[in-house]
mmCIF file of C-alpha atoms in Angstrom:
data_model
loop_
_atom_site.group_PDB
_atom_site.id
_atom_site.type_symbol
_atom_site.label_atom_id
_atom_site.label_comp_id
_atom_site.label_asym_id
_atom_site.label_seq_id
_atom_site.Cartn_x
_atom_site.Cartn_y
_atom_site.Cartn_z
ATOM 1 C CA UNK Z 1 -88.269 -134.612 -27.752
ATOM 2 C CA UNK Z 2 -91.922 -135.600 -27.657
ATOM 3 C CA UNK Z 3 -94.641 -133.799 -28.458
ATOM 4 C CA UNK Z 4 -95.619 -132.223 -25.619
ATOM 5 C CA UNK Z 5 -92.085 -130.697 -25.825
ATOM 6 C CA UNK Z 6 -92.363 -129.110 -29.064
ATOM 7 C CA UNK Z 7 -95.643 -127.715 -29.223
ATOM 8 C CA UNK Z 8 -93.985 -126.030 -26.186
ATOM 9 C CA UNK Z 9 -91.127 -124.718 -28.304
ATOM 10 C CA UNK Z 10 -93.526 -123.612 -31.457
ATOM 11 C CA UNK Z 11 -95.628 -121.712 -28.356
ATOM 12 C CA UNK Z 12 -92.335 -120.056 -26.715
ATOM 13 C CA UNK Z 13 -90.154 -119.609 -30.318
ATOM 14 C CA UNK Z 14 -94.278 -117.098 -30.635
ATOM 15 C CA UNK Z 15 -93.691 -115.734 -27.088
ATOM 16 C CA UNK Z 16 -90.561 -114.109 -28.092
ATOM 17 C CA UNK Z 17 -91.752 -113.018 -31.152
ATOM 18 C CA UNK Z 18 -94.632 -111.136 -29.535
ATOM 19 C CA UNK Z 19 -98.012 -113.130 -30.662
ATOM 20 C CA UNK Z 20 -100.553 -113.304 -29.100
ATOM 21 C CA UNK Z 21 -102.422 -115.813 -27.445
ATOM 22 C CA UNK Z 22 -99.454 -118.473 -28.202
ATOM 23 C CA UNK Z 23 -100.340 -121.439 -27.091
ATOM 24 C CA UNK Z 24 -102.959 -121.744 -28.958
ATOM 25 C CA UNK Z 25 -101.077 -121.267 -32.154
ATOM 26 C CA UNK Z 26 -98.529 -123.390 -31.056
ATOM 27 C CA UNK Z 27 -100.719 -126.511 -30.561
ATOM 28 C CA UNK Z 28 -103.078 -125.394 -34.408
ATOM 29 C CA UNK Z 29 -100.185 -125.100 -36.347
ATOM 30 C CA UNK Z 30 -98.711 -128.388 -34.293
ATOM 31 C CA UNK Z 31 -102.645 -130.206 -35.218
ATOM 32 C CA UNK Z 32 -101.911 -129.062 -38.620
ATOM 33 C CA UNK Z 33 -98.350 -130.525 -39.612
ATOM 34 C CA UNK Z 34 -99.572 -134.068 -37.822
ATOM 35 C CA UNK Z 35 -102.978 -133.894 -38.521
ATOM 36 C CA UNK Z 36 -103.598 -134.466 -35.528
ATOM 37 C CA UNK Z 37 -107.358 -134.270 -33.169
ATOM 38 C CA UNK Z 38 -107.475 -132.860 -29.803
ATOM 39 C CA UNK Z 39 -108.087 -136.072 -28.691
ATOM 40 C CA UNK Z 40 -105.506 -137.605 -30.483
ATOM 41 C CA UNK Z 41 -103.196 -135.670 -29.677
ATOM 42 C CA UNK Z 42 -104.195 -134.980 -25.577
ATOM 43 C CA UNK Z 43 -104.173 -139.120 -25.179
ATOM 44 C CA UNK Z 44 -100.634 -138.823 -27.175
ATOM 45 C CA UNK Z 45 -98.693 -135.810 -25.900
ATOM 46 C CA UNK Z 46 -95.732 -138.195 -24.869
ATOM 47 C CA UNK Z 47 -94.728 -139.890 -27.677
ATOM 48 C CA UNK Z 48 -91.726 -138.821 -29.474
ATOM 49 C CA UNK Z 49 -91.814 -136.880 -32.672
ATOM 50 C CA UNK Z 50 -89.749 -138.731 -35.207
ATOM 51 C CA UNK Z 51 -87.696 -136.096 -37.776
ATOM 52 C CA UNK Z 52 -89.487 -135.986 -40.954
ATOM 53 C CA UNK Z 53 -92.159 -134.489 -42.884
ATOM 54 C CA UNK Z 54 -94.649 -133.189 -40.532
ATOM 55 C CA UNK Z 55 -92.089 -131.500 -38.048
ATOM 56 C CA UNK Z 56 -90.277 -130.091 -41.240
ATOM 57 C CA UNK Z 57 -93.647 -128.716 -41.898
ATOM 58 C CA UNK Z 58 -93.805 -127.465 -39.135
ATOM 59 C CA UNK Z 59 -91.413 -125.796 -37.968
ATOM 60 C CA UNK Z 60 -91.675 -123.851 -41.725
ATOM 61 C CA UNK Z 61 -94.713 -122.702 -40.462
ATOM 62 C CA UNK Z 62 -93.326 -121.448 -37.231
ATOM 63 C CA UNK Z 63 -91.118 -119.840 -39.126
ATOM 64 C CA UNK Z 64 -93.555 -118.020 -41.522
ATOM 65 C CA UNK Z 65 -95.813 -117.064 -38.672
ATOM 66 C CA UNK Z 66 -93.037 -115.362 -37.062
ATOM 67 C CA UNK Z 67 -91.346 -113.977 -39.785
ATOM 68 C CA UNK Z 68 -93.839 -113.063 -42.711
ATOM 69 C CA UNK Z 69 -96.700 -112.855 -39.568
ATOM 70 C CA UNK Z 70 -99.051 -114.402 -42.013
ATOM 71 C CA UNK Z 71 -101.810 -114.997 -40.066
ATOM 72 C CA UNK Z 72 -102.493 -118.340 -38.441
ATOM 73 C CA UNK Z 73 -105.992 -119.249 -40.754
ATOM 74 C CA UNK Z 74 -103.751 -118.332 -43.401
ATOM 75 C CA UNK Z 75 -101.073 -121.583 -42.844
ATOM 76 C CA UNK Z 76 -103.716 -123.586 -41.946
ATOM 77 C CA UNK Z 77 -106.471 -122.870 -44.533
ATOM 78 C CA UNK Z 78 -109.242 -122.543 -42.239
ATOM 79 C CA UNK Z 79 -111.475 -121.313 -40.282
ATOM 80 C CA UNK Z 80 -114.322 -122.231 -37.801
ATOM 81 C CA UNK Z 81 -117.103 -119.635 -37.457
ATOM 82 C CA UNK Z 82 -120.634 -120.125 -35.951
ATOM 83 C CA UNK Z 83 -119.438 -124.337 -35.418
ATOM 84 C CA UNK Z 84 -118.560 -124.488 -39.214
ATOM 85 C CA UNK Z 85 -114.866 -125.364 -40.668
ATOM 86 C CA UNK Z 86 -114.886 -122.395 -43.487
ATOM 87 C CA UNK Z 87 -112.058 -122.993 -46.068
ATOM 88 C CA UNK Z 88 -109.543 -119.055 -46.248
ATOM 89 C CA UNK Z 89 -107.279 -117.995 -48.481
ATOM 90 C CA UNK Z 90 -105.117 -114.593 -48.421
ATOM 91 C CA UNK Z 91 -108.304 -113.604 -51.048
ATOM 92 C CA UNK Z 92 -110.894 -113.483 -48.734
ATOM 93 C CA UNK Z 93 -111.289 -112.279 -44.905
ATOM 94 C CA UNK Z 94 -110.871 -114.385 -42.201
ATOM 95 C CA UNK Z 95 -113.809 -115.296 -40.595
ATOM 96 C CA UNK Z 96 -114.543 -113.194 -36.888
ATOM 97 C CA UNK Z 97 -116.208 -113.617 -33.961
ATOM 98 C CA UNK Z 98 -116.902 -109.950 -34.123
ATOM 99 C CA UNK Z 99 -119.560 -111.693 -37.168
ATOM 100 C CA UNK Z 100 -120.727 -114.581 -35.223
ATOM 101 C CA UNK Z 101 -122.321 -111.563 -33.094
ATOM 102 C CA UNK Z 102 -123.836 -110.494 -35.961
ATOM 103 C CA UNK Z 103 -124.951 -113.728 -37.278
ATOM 104 C CA UNK Z 104 -126.853 -115.197 -34.037
ATOM 105 C CA UNK Z 105 -128.477 -111.765 -33.451
ATOM 106 C CA UNK Z 106 -129.988 -112.623 -37.002
ATOM 107 C CA UNK Z 107 -130.832 -116.116 -36.684
ATOM 108 C CA UNK Z 108 -133.076 -115.299 -33.085
ATOM 109 C CA UNK Z 109 -134.219 -112.144 -33.631
ATOM 110 C CA UNK Z 110 -137.525 -113.357 -35.512
ATOM 111 C CA UNK Z 111 -136.705 -111.639 -38.593
ATOM 112 C CA UNK Z 112 -138.892 -113.087 -41.873
ATOM 113 C CA UNK Z 113 -136.010 -115.282 -43.462
ATOM 114 C CA UNK Z 114 -137.767 -116.586 -46.453
ATOM 115 C CA UNK Z 115 -135.272 -115.569 -48.396
ATOM 116 C CA UNK Z 116 -131.862 -114.343 -48.018
ATOM 117 C CA UNK Z 117 -128.996 -111.667 -49.746
ATOM 118 C CA UNK Z 118 -125.952 -111.714 -48.597
ATOM 119 C CA UNK Z 119 -124.157 -109.069 -49.805
ATOM 120 C CA UNK Z 120 -119.569 -108.447 -50.245
ATOM 121 C CA UNK Z 121 -120.235 -112.294 -49.341
ATOM 122 C CA UNK Z 122 -115.941 -112.765 -48.791
ATOM 123 C CA UNK Z 123 -116.025 -116.281 -47.540
ATOM 124 C CA UNK Z 124 -119.363 -117.356 -47.831
ATOM 125 C CA UNK Z 125 -119.161 -117.552 -44.064
ATOM 126 C CA UNK Z 126 -122.217 -115.262 -43.193
ATOM 127 C CA UNK Z 127 -124.523 -116.883 -45.935
ATOM 128 C CA UNK Z 128 -123.254 -120.483 -45.749
ATOM 129 C CA UNK Z 129 -124.512 -120.182 -41.643
ATOM 130 C CA UNK Z 130 -127.573 -118.342 -42.335
ATOM 131 C CA UNK Z 131 -128.953 -120.771 -44.606
ATOM 132 C CA UNK Z 132 -128.231 -123.991 -41.891
ATOM 133 C CA UNK Z 133 -129.544 -122.325 -39.370
ATOM 134 C CA UNK Z 134 -132.396 -120.708 -40.223
ATOM 135 C CA UNK Z 135 -133.133 -122.697 -43.578
ATOM 136 C CA UNK Z 136 -134.305 -120.286 -46.021
ATOM 137 C CA UNK Z 137 -136.029 -120.865 -49.349
ATOM 138 C CA UNK Z 138 -133.410 -119.391 -50.874
ATOM 139 C CA UNK Z 139 -129.729 -117.809 -49.857
ATOM 140 C CA UNK Z 140 -127.530 -115.609 -52.563
ATOM 141 C CA UNK Z 141 -124.036 -114.664 -51.471
ATOM 142 C CA UNK Z 142 -122.757 -111.418 -54.251
ATOM 143 C CA UNK Z 143 -119.212 -109.865 -54.231
ATOM 144 C CA UNK Z 144 -117.636 -108.377 -56.660
ATOM 145 C CA UNK Z 145 -114.285 -110.277 -55.961
ATOM 146 C CA UNK Z 146 -113.908 -114.020 -58.273
ATOM 147 C CA UNK Z 147 -110.934 -114.981 -56.191
ATOM 148 C CA UNK Z 148 -113.124 -114.921 -53.083
ATOM 149 C CA UNK Z 149 -116.568 -116.172 -54.795
ATOM 150 C CA UNK Z 150 -113.907 -119.205 -55.682
ATOM 151 C CA UNK Z 151 -114.062 -119.596 -52.671
ATOM 152 C CA UNK Z 152 -117.097 -118.779 -51.121
ATOM 153 C CA UNK Z 153 -118.297 -122.101 -53.248
ATOM 154 C CA UNK Z 154 -115.592 -124.264 -52.604
ATOM 155 C CA UNK Z 155 -117.348 -123.579 -48.608
ATOM 156 C CA UNK Z 156 -120.911 -123.390 -50.391
ATOM 157 C CA UNK Z 157 -120.556 -126.888 -52.045
ATOM 158 C CA UNK Z 158 -118.706 -129.037 -48.897
ATOM 159 C CA UNK Z 159 -122.341 -127.586 -45.895
ATOM 160 C CA UNK Z 160 -124.607 -125.269 -48.097
ATOM 161 C CA UNK Z 161 -125.143 -126.708 -51.134
ATOM 162 C CA UNK Z 162 -127.603 -124.684 -51.547
ATOM 163 C CA UNK Z 163 -126.608 -121.764 -51.405
ATOM 164 C CA UNK Z 164 -126.189 -119.300 -54.451
ATOM 165 C CA UNK Z 165 -123.192 -117.648 -55.018
ATOM 166 C CA UNK Z 166 -123.356 -114.777 -56.986
ATOM 167 C CA UNK Z 167 -120.504 -111.627 -59.026
ATOM 168 C CA UNK Z 168 -121.669 -108.650 -58.346
ATOM 169 C CA UNK Z 169 -120.865 -105.140 -57.656
ATOM 170 C CA UNK Z 170 -123.379 -104.732 -54.015
ATOM 171 C CA UNK Z 171 -126.654 -105.129 -56.095
ATOM 172 C CA UNK Z 172 -125.186 -104.753 -59.702
ATOM 173 C CA UNK Z 173 -126.296 -108.675 -60.390
ATOM 174 C CA UNK Z 174 -129.280 -109.441 -58.350
ATOM 175 C CA UNK Z 175 -132.628 -110.275 -59.078
ATOM 176 C CA UNK Z 176 -136.696 -110.393 -57.115
ATOM 177 C CA UNK Z 177 -136.445 -109.278 -53.581
ATOM 178 C CA UNK Z 178 -135.309 -110.795 -50.182
ATOM 179 C CA UNK Z 179 -137.056 -110.721 -46.619
ATOM 180 C CA UNK Z 180 -133.690 -110.211 -45.358
ATOM 181 C CA UNK Z 181 -130.445 -108.617 -46.582
ATOM 182 C CA UNK Z 182 -127.126 -108.642 -44.553
ATOM 183 C CA UNK Z 183 -123.954 -107.476 -45.229
ATOM 184 C CA UNK Z 184 -120.519 -106.770 -43.408
ATOM 185 C CA UNK Z 185 -118.596 -104.462 -46.149
ATOM 186 C CA UNK Z 186 -115.297 -103.078 -46.455
ATOM 187 C CA UNK Z 187 -115.824 -100.447 -43.744
ATOM 188 C CA UNK Z 188 -112.204 -99.565 -42.408
ATOM 189 C CA UNK Z 189 -110.752 -95.407 -43.611
ATOM 190 C CA UNK Z 190 -108.435 -95.073 -45.753
ATOM 191 C CA UNK Z 191 -105.915 -93.499 -44.181
ATOM 192 C CA UNK Z 192 -106.085 -96.421 -40.663
ATOM 193 C CA UNK Z 193 -106.003 -98.904 -42.996
ATOM 194 C CA UNK Z 194 -101.815 -98.873 -43.630
ATOM 195 C CA UNK Z 195 -102.211 -98.788 -39.563
ATOM 196 C CA UNK Z 196 -103.912 -101.849 -38.861
ATOM 197 C CA UNK Z 197 -101.426 -105.167 -38.085
ATOM 198 C CA UNK Z 198 -99.182 -106.663 -40.563
ATOM 199 C CA UNK Z 199 -101.348 -109.795 -40.420
ATOM 200 C CA UNK Z 200 -104.324 -107.926 -41.083
ATOM 201 C CA UNK Z 201 -102.505 -104.874 -43.608
ATOM 202 C CA UNK Z 202 -100.053 -107.138 -45.306
ATOM 203 C CA UNK Z 203 -102.131 -110.499 -46.028
ATOM 204 C CA UNK Z 204 -106.132 -109.768 -45.761
ATOM 205 C CA UNK Z 205 -107.017 -108.577 -49.209
ATOM 206 C CA UNK Z 206 -107.254 -104.471 -48.817
ATOM 207 C CA UNK Z 207 -110.594 -104.671 -51.476
ATOM 208 C CA UNK Z 208 -112.695 -105.972 -48.807
ATOM 209 C CA UNK Z 209 -111.092 -103.263 -45.835
ATOM 210 C CA UNK Z 210 -111.000 -100.281 -48.149
ATOM 211 C CA UNK Z 211 -114.034 -97.871 -46.907
ATOM 212 C CA UNK Z 212 -112.839 -95.192 -48.880
ATOM 213 C CA UNK Z 213 -112.143 -91.962 -47.175
ATOM 214 C CA UNK Z 214 -114.563 -91.719 -44.294
ATOM 215 C CA UNK Z 215 -115.302 -95.755 -43.839
ATOM 216 C CA UNK Z 216 -119.061 -94.737 -44.841
ATOM 217 C CA UNK Z 217 -119.295 -95.115 -48.417
ATOM 218 C CA UNK Z 218 -120.821 -99.251 -48.655
ATOM 219 C CA UNK Z 219 -122.509 -98.975 -46.394
ATOM 220 C CA UNK Z 220 -124.704 -94.971 -48.100
ATOM 221 C CA UNK Z 221 -124.111 -97.267 -51.310
ATOM 222 C CA UNK Z 222 -126.182 -100.113 -49.970
ATOM 223 C CA UNK Z 223 -128.486 -97.724 -48.154
ATOM 224 C CA UNK Z 224 -129.556 -96.022 -50.968
ATOM 225 C CA UNK Z 225 -130.084 -99.453 -53.421
ATOM 226 C CA UNK Z 226 -131.933 -101.785 -50.709
ATOM 227 C CA UNK Z 227 -135.013 -100.593 -50.522
ATOM 228 C CA UNK Z 228 -135.472 -102.458 -54.872
ATOM 229 C CA UNK Z 229 -134.299 -105.528 -53.498
ATOM 230 C CA UNK Z 230 -136.560 -105.633 -49.942
ATOM 231 C CA UNK Z 231 -139.891 -106.929 -49.855
ATOM 232 C CA UNK Z 232 -141.871 -104.511 -47.478
ATOM 233 C CA UNK Z 233 -142.067 -105.453 -44.047
ATOM 234 C CA UNK Z 234 -138.052 -107.247 -44.766
ATOM 235 C CA UNK Z 235 -135.030 -106.256 -42.479
ATOM 236 C CA UNK Z 236 -131.656 -104.894 -43.417
ATOM 237 C CA UNK Z 237 -128.311 -105.874 -40.659
ATOM 238 C CA UNK Z 238 -125.781 -104.508 -41.271
ATOM 239 C CA UNK Z 239 -121.787 -105.001 -39.292
ATOM 240 C CA UNK Z 240 -120.150 -101.894 -38.776
ATOM 241 C CA UNK Z 241 -117.231 -100.795 -37.327
ATOM 242 C CA UNK Z 242 -117.507 -99.842 -33.435
ATOM 243 C CA UNK Z 243 -117.716 -95.838 -33.943
ATOM 244 C CA UNK Z 244 -120.451 -96.612 -37.093
ATOM 245 C CA UNK Z 245 -123.639 -97.196 -35.395
ATOM 246 C CA UNK Z 246 -125.071 -93.605 -35.049
ATOM 247 C CA UNK Z 247 -123.944 -93.151 -38.270
ATOM 248 C CA UNK Z 248 -125.183 -95.641 -40.109
ATOM 249 C CA UNK Z 249 -128.242 -95.586 -38.195
ATOM 250 C CA UNK Z 250 -128.690 -92.220 -38.844
ATOM 251 C CA UNK Z 251 -128.578 -93.313 -42.455
ATOM 252 C CA UNK Z 252 -131.529 -95.833 -42.549
ATOM 253 C CA UNK Z 253 -134.142 -94.139 -40.885
ATOM 254 C CA UNK Z 254 -133.513 -90.530 -43.158
ATOM 255 C CA UNK Z 255 -134.070 -93.793 -46.862
ATOM 256 C CA UNK Z 256 -137.310 -94.852 -44.524
ATOM 257 C CA UNK Z 257 -136.312 -97.511 -42.362
ATOM 258 C CA UNK Z 258 -137.952 -97.889 -39.023
ATOM 259 C CA UNK Z 259 -136.739 -99.710 -36.073
ATOM 260 C CA UNK Z 260 -133.629 -99.201 -36.866
ATOM 261 C CA UNK Z 261 -131.246 -100.716 -34.047
ATOM 262 C CA UNK Z 262 -127.652 -100.762 -33.063
ATOM 263 C CA UNK Z 263 -126.800 -103.675 -30.552
ATOM 264 C CA UNK Z 264 -123.604 -104.767 -29.353
ATOM 265 C CA UNK Z 265 -120.381 -107.378 -29.279
ATOM 266 C CA UNK Z 266 -119.172 -109.595 -26.635
ATOM 267 C CA UNK Z 267 -117.169 -106.669 -25.945
ATOM 268 C CA UNK Z 268 -119.631 -104.274 -24.942
ATOM 269 C CA UNK Z 269 -119.055 -101.695 -29.130
ATOM 270 C CA UNK Z 270 -121.243 -100.923 -31.125
ATOM 271 C CA UNK Z 271 -121.040 -104.010 -33.669
ATOM 272 C CA UNK Z 272 -124.311 -104.088 -35.986
ATOM 273 C CA UNK Z 273 -127.387 -101.878 -37.261
ATOM 274 C CA UNK Z 274 -130.276 -103.793 -37.854
ATOM 275 C CA UNK Z 275 -134.247 -102.225 -39.112
ATOM 276 C CA UNK Z 276 -136.989 -102.606 -41.252
ATOM 277 C CA UNK Z 277 -138.081 -101.403 -44.337
ATOM 278 C CA UNK Z 278 -141.670 -99.597 -43.738
ATOM 279 C CA UNK Z 279 -144.565 -100.425 -46.277
ATOM 280 C CA UNK Z 280 -144.270 -97.813 -49.152
ATOM 281 C CA UNK Z 281 -140.856 -97.913 -49.419
ATOM 282 C CA UNK Z 282 -139.914 -100.837 -51.280
ATOM 283 C CA UNK Z 283 -139.726 -99.503 -54.948
ATOM 284 C CA UNK Z 284 -139.638 -103.694 -56.835
#
């Protein structure tokens, strides 16, 4: 069989298993197995595929995607985000398009950004992307999980070496103050974590998903401590769950943030809350 037929074969297997986007996933697994670019494939779709290591790898990846429900990104080890390719493993959340909306809003918002702190950095996709887009003088990403930090540091070394990644339980290991603090913290209520699709609940790190009883635990912690690490006039940015905007906005306003706004993602759902630290609330 030729390349096109093998991709179609994989797509059919994935479709029968109920996998979303079977055509796209089959192509990615095939291209990963055979180290093919999109252009190479398009110009040689009818090339015959010989039995060998590449074909066996493709079949094995299809089987793991179907039987174990391992996310595509963990099988290939990469995920594109903001036009950059990031290394991902089960130690970090897979970067999502929803988070791209948050990064784009920050990059285009005209906020002060000479110094940026990304709390709960995971793969480092937010810190690295903002560093490449905004060119701050200082850019730091923090995470409590050492394995996640290893992946973030790998992405930083390859894409944006100036980003510093440090181990920190929220702000516990942070020094200084910043113009911009951004965070995509765990925000799924504990009871809902086990109701997530298998690709998420069985494979993505629960440490990065579980936002405690009501999903707002980490927002409360970060909002209460952030004024100590923000410059006056600085900006605090959160990614949120679709139903958490009002609650996060209220807690920020009650802590002294002004011009707090809830912004939506491409699906029209509440996706981020952004506010400014007003004069008199800084505590450094």
